[in-house]
Each structure stands twice: as structure tokens, then as C-alpha cells.
Tab-separated table of C-alpha atoms and ligand atoms in Angstrom:
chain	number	residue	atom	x	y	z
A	9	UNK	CA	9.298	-21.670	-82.495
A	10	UNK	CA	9.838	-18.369	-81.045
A	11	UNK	CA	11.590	-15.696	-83.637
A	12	UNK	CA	14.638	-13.360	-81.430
A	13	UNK	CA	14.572	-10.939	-84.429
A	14	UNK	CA	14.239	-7.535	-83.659
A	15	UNK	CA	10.658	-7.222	-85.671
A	16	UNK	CA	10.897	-4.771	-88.056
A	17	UNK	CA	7.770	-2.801	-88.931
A	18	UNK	CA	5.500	-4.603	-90.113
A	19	UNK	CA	4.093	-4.867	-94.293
A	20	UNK	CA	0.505	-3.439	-94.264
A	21	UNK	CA	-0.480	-6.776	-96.107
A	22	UNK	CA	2.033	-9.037	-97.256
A	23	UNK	CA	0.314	-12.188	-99.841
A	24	UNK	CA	1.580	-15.828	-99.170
A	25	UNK	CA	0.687	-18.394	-102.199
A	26	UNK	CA	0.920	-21.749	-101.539
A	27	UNK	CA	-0.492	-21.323	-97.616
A	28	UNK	CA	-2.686	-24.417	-97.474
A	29	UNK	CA	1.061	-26.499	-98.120
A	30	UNK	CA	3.379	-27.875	-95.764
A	31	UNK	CA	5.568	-24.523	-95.335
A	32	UNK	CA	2.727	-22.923	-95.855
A	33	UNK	CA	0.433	-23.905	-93.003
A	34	UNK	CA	3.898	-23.017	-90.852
A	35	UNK	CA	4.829	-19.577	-92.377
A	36	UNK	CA	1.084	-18.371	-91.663
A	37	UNK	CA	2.158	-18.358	-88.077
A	38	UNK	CA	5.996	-17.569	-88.516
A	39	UNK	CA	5.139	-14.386	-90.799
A	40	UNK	CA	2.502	-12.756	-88.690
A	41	UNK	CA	5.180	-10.295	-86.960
A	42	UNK	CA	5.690	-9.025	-90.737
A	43	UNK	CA	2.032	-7.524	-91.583
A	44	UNK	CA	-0.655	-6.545	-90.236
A	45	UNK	CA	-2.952	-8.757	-92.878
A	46	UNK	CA	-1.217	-11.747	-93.797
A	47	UNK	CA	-2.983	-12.967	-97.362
A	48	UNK	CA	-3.504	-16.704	-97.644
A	49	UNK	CA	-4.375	-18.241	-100.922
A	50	UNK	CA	-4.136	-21.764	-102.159
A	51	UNK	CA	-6.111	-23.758	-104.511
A	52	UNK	CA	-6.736	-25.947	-101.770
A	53	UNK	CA	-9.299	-25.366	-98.995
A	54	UNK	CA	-7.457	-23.438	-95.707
A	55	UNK	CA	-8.625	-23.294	-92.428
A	56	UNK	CA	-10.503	-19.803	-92.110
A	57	UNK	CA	-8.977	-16.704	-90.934
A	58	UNK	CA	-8.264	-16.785	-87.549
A	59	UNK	CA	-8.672	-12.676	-86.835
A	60	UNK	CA	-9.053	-9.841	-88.367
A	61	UNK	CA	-5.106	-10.021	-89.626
A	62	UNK	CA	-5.770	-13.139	-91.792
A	63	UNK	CA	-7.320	-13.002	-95.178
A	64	UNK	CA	-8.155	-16.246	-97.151
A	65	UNK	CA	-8.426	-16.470	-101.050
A	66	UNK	CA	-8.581	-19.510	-102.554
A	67	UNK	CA	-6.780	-19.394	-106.659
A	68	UNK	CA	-6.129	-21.285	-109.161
A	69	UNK	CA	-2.339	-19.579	-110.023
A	70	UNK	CA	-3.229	-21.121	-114.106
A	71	UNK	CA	-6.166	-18.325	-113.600
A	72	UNK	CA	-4.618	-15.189	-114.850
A	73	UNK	CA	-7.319	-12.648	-113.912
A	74	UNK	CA	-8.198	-14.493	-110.611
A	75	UNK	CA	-4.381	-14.113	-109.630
A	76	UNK	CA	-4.487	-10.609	-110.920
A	77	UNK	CA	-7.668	-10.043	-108.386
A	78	UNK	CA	-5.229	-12.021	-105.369
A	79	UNK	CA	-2.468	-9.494	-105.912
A	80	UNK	CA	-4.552	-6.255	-105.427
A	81	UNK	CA	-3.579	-4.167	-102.549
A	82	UNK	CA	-0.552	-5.733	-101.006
A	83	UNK	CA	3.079	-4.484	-100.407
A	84	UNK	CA	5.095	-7.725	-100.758
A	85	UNK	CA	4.678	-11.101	-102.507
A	86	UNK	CA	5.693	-14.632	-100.674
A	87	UNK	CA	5.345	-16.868	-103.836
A	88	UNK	CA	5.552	-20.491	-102.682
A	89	UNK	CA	2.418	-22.352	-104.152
A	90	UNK	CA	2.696	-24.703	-107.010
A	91	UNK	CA	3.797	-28.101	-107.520
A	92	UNK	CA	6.377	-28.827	-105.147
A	93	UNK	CA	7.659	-32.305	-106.513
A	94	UNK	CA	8.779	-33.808	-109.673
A	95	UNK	CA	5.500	-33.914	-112.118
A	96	UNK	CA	4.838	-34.375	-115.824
A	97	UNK	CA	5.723	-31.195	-117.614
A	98	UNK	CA	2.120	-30.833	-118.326
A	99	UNK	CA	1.182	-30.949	-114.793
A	100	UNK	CA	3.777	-28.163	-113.701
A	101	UNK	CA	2.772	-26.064	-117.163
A	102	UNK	CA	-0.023	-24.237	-115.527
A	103	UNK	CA	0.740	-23.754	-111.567
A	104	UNK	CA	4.382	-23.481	-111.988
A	105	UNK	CA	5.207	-21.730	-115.287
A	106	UNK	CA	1.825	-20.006	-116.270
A	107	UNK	CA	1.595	-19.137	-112.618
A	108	UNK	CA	4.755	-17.468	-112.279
A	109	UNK	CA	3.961	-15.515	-115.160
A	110	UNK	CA	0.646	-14.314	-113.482
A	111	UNK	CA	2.924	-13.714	-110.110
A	112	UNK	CA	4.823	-11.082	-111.969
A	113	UNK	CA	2.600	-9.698	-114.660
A	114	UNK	CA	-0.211	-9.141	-111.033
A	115	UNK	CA	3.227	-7.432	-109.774
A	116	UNK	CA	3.386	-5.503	-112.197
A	117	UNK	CA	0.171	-4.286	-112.506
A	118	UNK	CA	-0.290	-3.337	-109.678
A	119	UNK	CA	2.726	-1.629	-108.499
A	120	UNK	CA	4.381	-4.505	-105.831
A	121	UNK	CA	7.955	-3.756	-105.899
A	122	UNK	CA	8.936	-6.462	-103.723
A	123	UNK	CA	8.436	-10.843	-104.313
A	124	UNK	CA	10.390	-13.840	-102.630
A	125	UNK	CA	10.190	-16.607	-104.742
A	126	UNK	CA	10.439	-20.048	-103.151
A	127	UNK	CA	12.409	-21.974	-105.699
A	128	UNK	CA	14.663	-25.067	-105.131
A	129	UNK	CA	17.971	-27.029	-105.284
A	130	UNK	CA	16.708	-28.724	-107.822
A	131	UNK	CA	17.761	-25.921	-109.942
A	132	UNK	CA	21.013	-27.195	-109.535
A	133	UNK	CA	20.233	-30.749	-108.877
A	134	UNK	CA	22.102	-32.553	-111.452
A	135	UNK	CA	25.404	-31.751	-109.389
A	136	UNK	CA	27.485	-34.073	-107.542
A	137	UNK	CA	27.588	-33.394	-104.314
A	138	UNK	CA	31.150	-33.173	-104.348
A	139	UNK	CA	30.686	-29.920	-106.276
A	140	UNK	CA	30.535	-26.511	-104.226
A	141	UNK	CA	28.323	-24.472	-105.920
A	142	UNK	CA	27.632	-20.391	-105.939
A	143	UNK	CA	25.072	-18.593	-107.116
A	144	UNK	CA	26.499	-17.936	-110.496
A	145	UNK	CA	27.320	-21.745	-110.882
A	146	UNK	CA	25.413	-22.521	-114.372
A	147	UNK	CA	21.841	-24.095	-113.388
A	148	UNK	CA	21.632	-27.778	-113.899
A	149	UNK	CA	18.035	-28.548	-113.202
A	150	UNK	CA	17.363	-31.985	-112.565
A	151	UNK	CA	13.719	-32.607	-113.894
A	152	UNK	CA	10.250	-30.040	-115.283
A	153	UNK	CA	9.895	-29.206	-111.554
A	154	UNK	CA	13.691	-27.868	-111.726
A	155	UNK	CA	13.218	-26.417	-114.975
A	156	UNK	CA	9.815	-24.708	-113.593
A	157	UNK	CA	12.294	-23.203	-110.724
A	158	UNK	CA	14.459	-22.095	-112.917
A	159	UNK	CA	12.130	-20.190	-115.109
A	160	UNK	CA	10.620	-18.431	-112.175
A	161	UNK	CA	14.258	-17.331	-111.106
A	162	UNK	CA	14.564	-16.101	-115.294
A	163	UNK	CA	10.947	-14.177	-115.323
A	164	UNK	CA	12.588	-12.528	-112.140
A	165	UNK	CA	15.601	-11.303	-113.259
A	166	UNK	CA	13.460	-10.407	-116.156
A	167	UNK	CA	10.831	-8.547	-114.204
A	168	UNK	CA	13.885	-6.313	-112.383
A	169	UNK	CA	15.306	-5.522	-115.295
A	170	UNK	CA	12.617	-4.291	-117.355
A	171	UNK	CA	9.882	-2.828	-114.381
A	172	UNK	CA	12.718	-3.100	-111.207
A	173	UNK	CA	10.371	-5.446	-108.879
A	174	UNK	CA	13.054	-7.097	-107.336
A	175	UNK	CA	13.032	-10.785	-105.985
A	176	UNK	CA	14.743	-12.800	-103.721
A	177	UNK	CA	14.982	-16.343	-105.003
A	178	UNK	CA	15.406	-19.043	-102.195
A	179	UNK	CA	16.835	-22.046	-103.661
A	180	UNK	CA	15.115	-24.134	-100.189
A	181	UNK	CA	17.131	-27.403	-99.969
A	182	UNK	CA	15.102	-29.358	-97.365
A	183	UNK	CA	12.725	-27.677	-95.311
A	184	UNK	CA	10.496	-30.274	-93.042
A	185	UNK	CA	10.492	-30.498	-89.221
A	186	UNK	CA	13.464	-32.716	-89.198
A	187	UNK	CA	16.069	-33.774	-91.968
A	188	UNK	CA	15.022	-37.211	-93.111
A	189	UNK	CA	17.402	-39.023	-94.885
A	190	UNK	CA	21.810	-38.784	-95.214
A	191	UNK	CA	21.234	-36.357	-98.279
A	192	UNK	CA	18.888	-33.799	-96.101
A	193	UNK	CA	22.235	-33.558	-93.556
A	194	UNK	CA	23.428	-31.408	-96.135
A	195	UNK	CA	20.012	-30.050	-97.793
A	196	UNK	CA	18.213	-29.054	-94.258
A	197	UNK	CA	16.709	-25.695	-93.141
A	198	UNK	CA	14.987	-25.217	-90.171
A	199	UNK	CA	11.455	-23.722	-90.669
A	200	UNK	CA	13.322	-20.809	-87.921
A	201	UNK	CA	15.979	-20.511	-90.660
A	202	UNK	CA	13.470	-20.182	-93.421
A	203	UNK	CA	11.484	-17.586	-91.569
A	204	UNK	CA	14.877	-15.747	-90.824
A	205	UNK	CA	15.894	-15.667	-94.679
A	206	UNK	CA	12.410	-14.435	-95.685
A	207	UNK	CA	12.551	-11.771	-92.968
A	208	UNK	CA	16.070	-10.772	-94.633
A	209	UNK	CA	14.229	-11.404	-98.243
A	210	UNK	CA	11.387	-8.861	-97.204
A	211	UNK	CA	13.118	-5.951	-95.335
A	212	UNK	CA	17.031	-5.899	-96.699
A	213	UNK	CA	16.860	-2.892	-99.580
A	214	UNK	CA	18.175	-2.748	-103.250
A	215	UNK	CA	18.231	-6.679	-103.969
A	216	UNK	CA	17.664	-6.699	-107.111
A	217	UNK	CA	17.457	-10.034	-108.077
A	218	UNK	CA	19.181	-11.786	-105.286
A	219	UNK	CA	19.474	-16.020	-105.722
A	220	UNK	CA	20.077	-17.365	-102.184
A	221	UNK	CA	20.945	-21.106	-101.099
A	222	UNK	CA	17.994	-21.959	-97.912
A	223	UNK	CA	20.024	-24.515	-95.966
A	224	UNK	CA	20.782	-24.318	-92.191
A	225	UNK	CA	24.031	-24.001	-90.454
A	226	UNK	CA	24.935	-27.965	-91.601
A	227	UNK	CA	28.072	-29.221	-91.095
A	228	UNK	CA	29.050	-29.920	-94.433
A	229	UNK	CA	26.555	-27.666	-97.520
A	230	UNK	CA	27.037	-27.697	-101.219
A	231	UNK	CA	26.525	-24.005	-101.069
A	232	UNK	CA	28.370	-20.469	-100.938
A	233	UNK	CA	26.521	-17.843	-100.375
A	234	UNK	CA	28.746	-15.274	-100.786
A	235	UNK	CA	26.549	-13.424	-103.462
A	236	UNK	CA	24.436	-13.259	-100.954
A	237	UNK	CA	25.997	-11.987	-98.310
A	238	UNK	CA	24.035	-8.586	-98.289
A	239	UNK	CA	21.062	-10.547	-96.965
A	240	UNK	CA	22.881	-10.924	-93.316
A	241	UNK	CA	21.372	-14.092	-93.568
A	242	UNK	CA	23.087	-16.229	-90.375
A	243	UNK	CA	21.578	-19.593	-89.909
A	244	UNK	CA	21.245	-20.898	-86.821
A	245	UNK	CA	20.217	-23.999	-86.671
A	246	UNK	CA	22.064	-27.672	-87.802
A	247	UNK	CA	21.656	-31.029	-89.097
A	248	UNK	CA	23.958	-32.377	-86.711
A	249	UNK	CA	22.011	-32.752	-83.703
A	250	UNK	CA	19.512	-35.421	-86.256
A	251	UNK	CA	23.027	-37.107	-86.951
A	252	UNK	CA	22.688	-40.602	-84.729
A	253	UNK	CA	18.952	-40.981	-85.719
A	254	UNK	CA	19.495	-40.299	-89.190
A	255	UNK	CA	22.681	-42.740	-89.443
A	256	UNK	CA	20.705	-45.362	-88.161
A	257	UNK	CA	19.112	-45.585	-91.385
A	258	UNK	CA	20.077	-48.216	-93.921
A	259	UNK	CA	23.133	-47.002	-96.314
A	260	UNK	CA	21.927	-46.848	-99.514
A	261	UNK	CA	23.709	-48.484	-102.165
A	262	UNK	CA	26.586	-46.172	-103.992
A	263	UNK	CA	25.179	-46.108	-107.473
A	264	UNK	CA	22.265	-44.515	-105.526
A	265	UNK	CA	21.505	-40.977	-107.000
A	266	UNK	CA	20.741	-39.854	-103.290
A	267	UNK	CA	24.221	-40.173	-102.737
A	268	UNK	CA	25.468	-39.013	-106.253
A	269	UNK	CA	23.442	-36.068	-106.514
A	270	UNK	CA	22.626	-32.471	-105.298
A	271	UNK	CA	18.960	-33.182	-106.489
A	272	UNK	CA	19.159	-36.760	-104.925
A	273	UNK	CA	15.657	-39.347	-106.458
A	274	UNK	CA	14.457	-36.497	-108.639
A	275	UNK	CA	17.479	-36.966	-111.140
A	276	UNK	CA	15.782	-40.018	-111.763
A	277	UNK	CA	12.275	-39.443	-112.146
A	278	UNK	CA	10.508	-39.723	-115.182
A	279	UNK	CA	10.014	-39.990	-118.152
A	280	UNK	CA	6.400	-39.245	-118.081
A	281	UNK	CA	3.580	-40.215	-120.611
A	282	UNK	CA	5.674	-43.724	-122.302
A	283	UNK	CA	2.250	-45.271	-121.380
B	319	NAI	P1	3.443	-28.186	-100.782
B	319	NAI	O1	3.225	-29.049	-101.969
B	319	NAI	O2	3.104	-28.740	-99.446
B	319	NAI	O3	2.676	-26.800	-100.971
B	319	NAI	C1	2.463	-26.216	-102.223
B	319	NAI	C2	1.059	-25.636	-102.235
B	319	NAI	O4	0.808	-25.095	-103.522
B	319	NAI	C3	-0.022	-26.691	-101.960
B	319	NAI	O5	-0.807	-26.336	-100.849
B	319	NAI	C4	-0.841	-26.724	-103.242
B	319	NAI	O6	-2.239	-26.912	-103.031
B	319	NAI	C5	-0.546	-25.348	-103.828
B	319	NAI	N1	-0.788	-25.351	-105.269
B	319	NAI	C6	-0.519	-26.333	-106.169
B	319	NAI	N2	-0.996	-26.011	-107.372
B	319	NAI	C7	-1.593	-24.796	-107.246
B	319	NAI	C8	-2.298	-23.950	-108.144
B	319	NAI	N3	-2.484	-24.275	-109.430
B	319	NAI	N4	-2.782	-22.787	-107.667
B	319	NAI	C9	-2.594	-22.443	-106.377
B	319	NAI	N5	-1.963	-23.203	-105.471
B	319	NAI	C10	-1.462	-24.382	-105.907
B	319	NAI	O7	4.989	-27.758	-100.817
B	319	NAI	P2	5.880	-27.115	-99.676
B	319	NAI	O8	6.826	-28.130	-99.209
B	319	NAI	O9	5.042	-26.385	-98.708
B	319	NAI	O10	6.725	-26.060	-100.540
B	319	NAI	C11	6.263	-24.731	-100.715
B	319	NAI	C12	7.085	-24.092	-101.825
B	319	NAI	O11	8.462	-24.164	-101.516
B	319	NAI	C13	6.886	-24.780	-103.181
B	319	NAI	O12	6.897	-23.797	-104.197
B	319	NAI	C14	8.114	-25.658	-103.299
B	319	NAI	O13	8.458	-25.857	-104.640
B	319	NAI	C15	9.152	-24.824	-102.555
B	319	NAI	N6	10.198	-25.655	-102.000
B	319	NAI	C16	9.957	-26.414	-100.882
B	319	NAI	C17	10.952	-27.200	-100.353
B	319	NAI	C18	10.783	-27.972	-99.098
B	319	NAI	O14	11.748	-28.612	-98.665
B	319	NAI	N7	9.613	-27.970	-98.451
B	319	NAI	C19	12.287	-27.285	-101.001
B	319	NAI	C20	12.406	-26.448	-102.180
B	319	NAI	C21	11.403	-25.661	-102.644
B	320	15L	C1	11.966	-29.600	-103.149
B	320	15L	O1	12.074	-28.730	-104.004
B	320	15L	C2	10.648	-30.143	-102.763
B	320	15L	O2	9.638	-29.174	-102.830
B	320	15L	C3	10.650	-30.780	-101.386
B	320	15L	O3	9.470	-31.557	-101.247
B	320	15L	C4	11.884	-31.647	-101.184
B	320	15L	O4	11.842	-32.725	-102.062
B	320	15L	C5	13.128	-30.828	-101.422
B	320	15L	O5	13.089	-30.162	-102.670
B	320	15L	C6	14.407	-31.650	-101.369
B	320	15L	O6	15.173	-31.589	-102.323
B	320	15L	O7	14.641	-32.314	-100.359
């Protein structure tokens, strides 16, 4: 993927959480235009740094003072590790909530004024999807991951308020190589659109705390992002051209929450620990 940005000058060393992940492993080469060190971490093993403009720092984000140690020295925060699926609310306590926390209070602490959170439709995810939604529709999370999400997108509001780090909260729909089922036509964004809207989320000043939708230029989205706007972020990419090879899918049955809800299958995970 080639980015036709004009490059803006680049972070002295921006921090990406979550690096060893699927977006993750394809951000470390999207974002390297944006700093000249590029900090991995994960609490999984990463491939080494490749040059002298990769750092890698493997963290538990439950570990308060090892997050605190991850944080020192950089300009920017790209906060997208943590459990990324629907999980017992025990299993999303520590990474997801407790490591939020850590995020912020590390922010704090050491004077980052700027963090992108990668949260999720699944904020909103017990929505039909004949519902258009803004970003000042009420949350309806659909499960703890949800829930998780939207605590991360509280502590930031919270964190602007009280110490002004502002945040740009992606609510990412779908983001894999290819949209993968009739739900994702709506949900998709191209890993070129993500890198676009964190390019935006880094560089575009006074956001406070900004909540934008992450879906490409789809034919028909659940989202406005007209409370975004001052982000300039123009997607580029669409669903569409997946259309045929998507369609040749079996239909799933109506009752099916894929095709009932914003959140599709996670509305109906759980409950956990009935065992
Ligand atoms: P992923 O599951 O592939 O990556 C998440 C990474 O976080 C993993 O490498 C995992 O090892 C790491 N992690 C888990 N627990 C951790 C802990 N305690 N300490 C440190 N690292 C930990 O997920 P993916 O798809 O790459 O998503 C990245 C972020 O974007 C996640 O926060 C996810 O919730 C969010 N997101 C992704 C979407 C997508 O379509 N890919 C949609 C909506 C949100
Ligand atoms: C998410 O939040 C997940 O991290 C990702 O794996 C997908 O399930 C995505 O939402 C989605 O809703 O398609």
C-alpha cells in the first residue's frame, strides 16, 4: 500500500501498543512516515527491530509501572493493544480497563499531550442497522469488550478535561485485508483508510476529545461523521468492489443478529462463567 499523503513532519517517537496484532504488524509499516522511532510493544513476542527507527518493548498493559516505563520519552500514543474480541469480563479487566487506565495515567505523567485510541463499533453495537448513528448517539455496547471500549472513550474525555491530553477515539468497524461477510459491506476500512484517519488523528490540532466512525467509503454506513468533520478525514477506499465474492456467500437466516445488528455475533456472546 503506498500512502499519497503529503507526509507531514514526522513525531520524534510516536508508541504503538498492540504491534505484535493483526493491525498492528500492518501499522508498523504504514506509520513509519510519522516518526523517526516508531515504539512497538505487545505482550506478545515481535519480530525485532528492523533499523535503528524501530524500538521493541514487550508489556504487560495490567503492569502499571512497566507501562509507565513504555510511555517515557515519546510525543504521541497509538493505543491499540488489548483484547480485541468478546471475552469474559475478567479477561478484558486487566488489558482493557486497567490498561487504559495505565495508557492515560503514563500520559499523564509524563507530559504526552496527544493519544489515538483504537476503540470499536461495538460501542454502539446493540443498534439495528437500520439506525444511522452520530457520534453523540447514546453508546449501546454490545458485550465487556464494548463496555471496555467505551470506558477507554470515558477515561479520555476524562483525561482532556481534567490534564487536556486530547484523544482521538476510532470507533474501527472492520479492518482486515478484505470485508468478509454481508455485515463487513457496511463495517469495512481499508488498512489505507485506517492509516489515513490516524495520520488525521496525529497531526489535525485542538481535538479535544474527538469520537470518529473508521469505516471506508462503503456504499451504504451506519455512520455520520459530521462531528468529525474537522479531521478532513476522506476515505477512499469501498466495500463494493468485494460485492460479487462476498454475495456468493450463504444468506444467513433473518433472525440472525449479523443481520439485525450494528455489533453483528457479539450481541450474542456470552454469558461467561454458567459452568
Ligand atoms: P489483535 O487481537 O490482533 O491485536 C491486539 C494485540 O494486543 C495483540 O497482539 C495482543 O497480544 C495484544 N494484547 C492483548 N493483551 C495485552 C496485554 N495485556 N498487554 C499488552 N498487549 C496485549 O487485534 P487487532 O485486530 O489488531 O485490533 C487492534 C486494536 O484495534 C484492538 O484494540 C481492537 O480492539 C481494535 N479494533 C480492531 C478492529 C478490527 O477490525 N481489526 C475493529 C475495532 C477495534
Ligand atoms: C472489533 O472490535 C474486533 O476487534 C474485530 O476483530 C472485528 O470483530 C470487528 O470489531 C468487527 O466488528 O467486525
Amino acid at each position: 500500500m503506498t500512502n499519497t499523503r503529503t507526509v507531514q513532519t514526522p513525531f520524534n517517537r510516536l508508541l504503538l501498543t498492540g504491534a505484535a496484532g493483526g493491525l498492528g504488524k500492518v501499522l508498523r509499516e504504514t506509520l513509519k512516515p510519522y516518526a523517526k522511532v516508531l515504539r512497538l510493544s505487545d505482550i506478545a513476542p515481535m519480530a525485532c527491530a528492523a533499523d535503528s527507527r524501530e524500538e521493541t518493548i514487550v508489556c504487560d498493559l495490567a503492569d502499571k509501572q512497566a507501562v509507565h516505563q513504555l510511555v517515557e520519552g515519546v510525543d504521541a500514543i497509538l493505543h491499540f493493544g488489548g483484547v480485541s474480541v468478546e471475552r469474559s469480563f475478567e479477561e478484558i479487566l486487566g488489558p482493557n480497563i486497567s490498561g487504559v487506565f495505565h495508557i492515560y495515567e503514563a500520559a499523564r505523567r509524563h507530559g504526552v499531550k496527544r493519544v489515538v485510541f483504537a476503540s470499536s463499533n461495538h460501542v454502539i453495537g446493540f443498534y439495528q442497522q437500520d439506525q444511522t448513528l452520530d457520534a453523540r448517539s447514546p453508546r449501546r455496547p454490545d458485550g465487556y469488550y464494548g463496555l471496555s471500549k467505551s470506558y477507554g472513550e470515558d477515561m479520555a474525555t476524562f483525561y482532556f478535561d481534567r490534564y487536556g491530553i486530547e484523544t482521538v477515539s476510532i470507533r474501527i468497524g472492520s479492518s482486515f485485508p478484505e470485508p468478509q461477510n454481508r455485515r463487513m459491506m457496511h463495517t469495512w476500512l481499508s488498512f489505507a483508510d485506517l492509516t489515513q484517519l490516524l495520520e488525521r488523528a496525529l497531526y489535525t490540532p485542538n481535538v479535544g476529545h474527538t469520537v470518529v466512525y473508521g469505516a471506508s467509503n462503503n456504499l451504504n454506513v451506519w455512520w455520520d461523521n459530521r462531528y468529525a468533520a474537522h479531521l478532513g478525514f476522506a476515505p477512499k477506499d469501498t466495500s463494493e468492489i468485494y460485492r460479487d465474492k462476498v454475495e456468493a456467500q450463504p444468506m444467513p437466516p433473518a433472525d440472525d443478529p449479523s443481520r439485525i445488528y450494528q455489533g453483528g455475533a457479539f450481541v450474542a456472546a456470552g454469558p461467561f462463567g454458567d459452568e
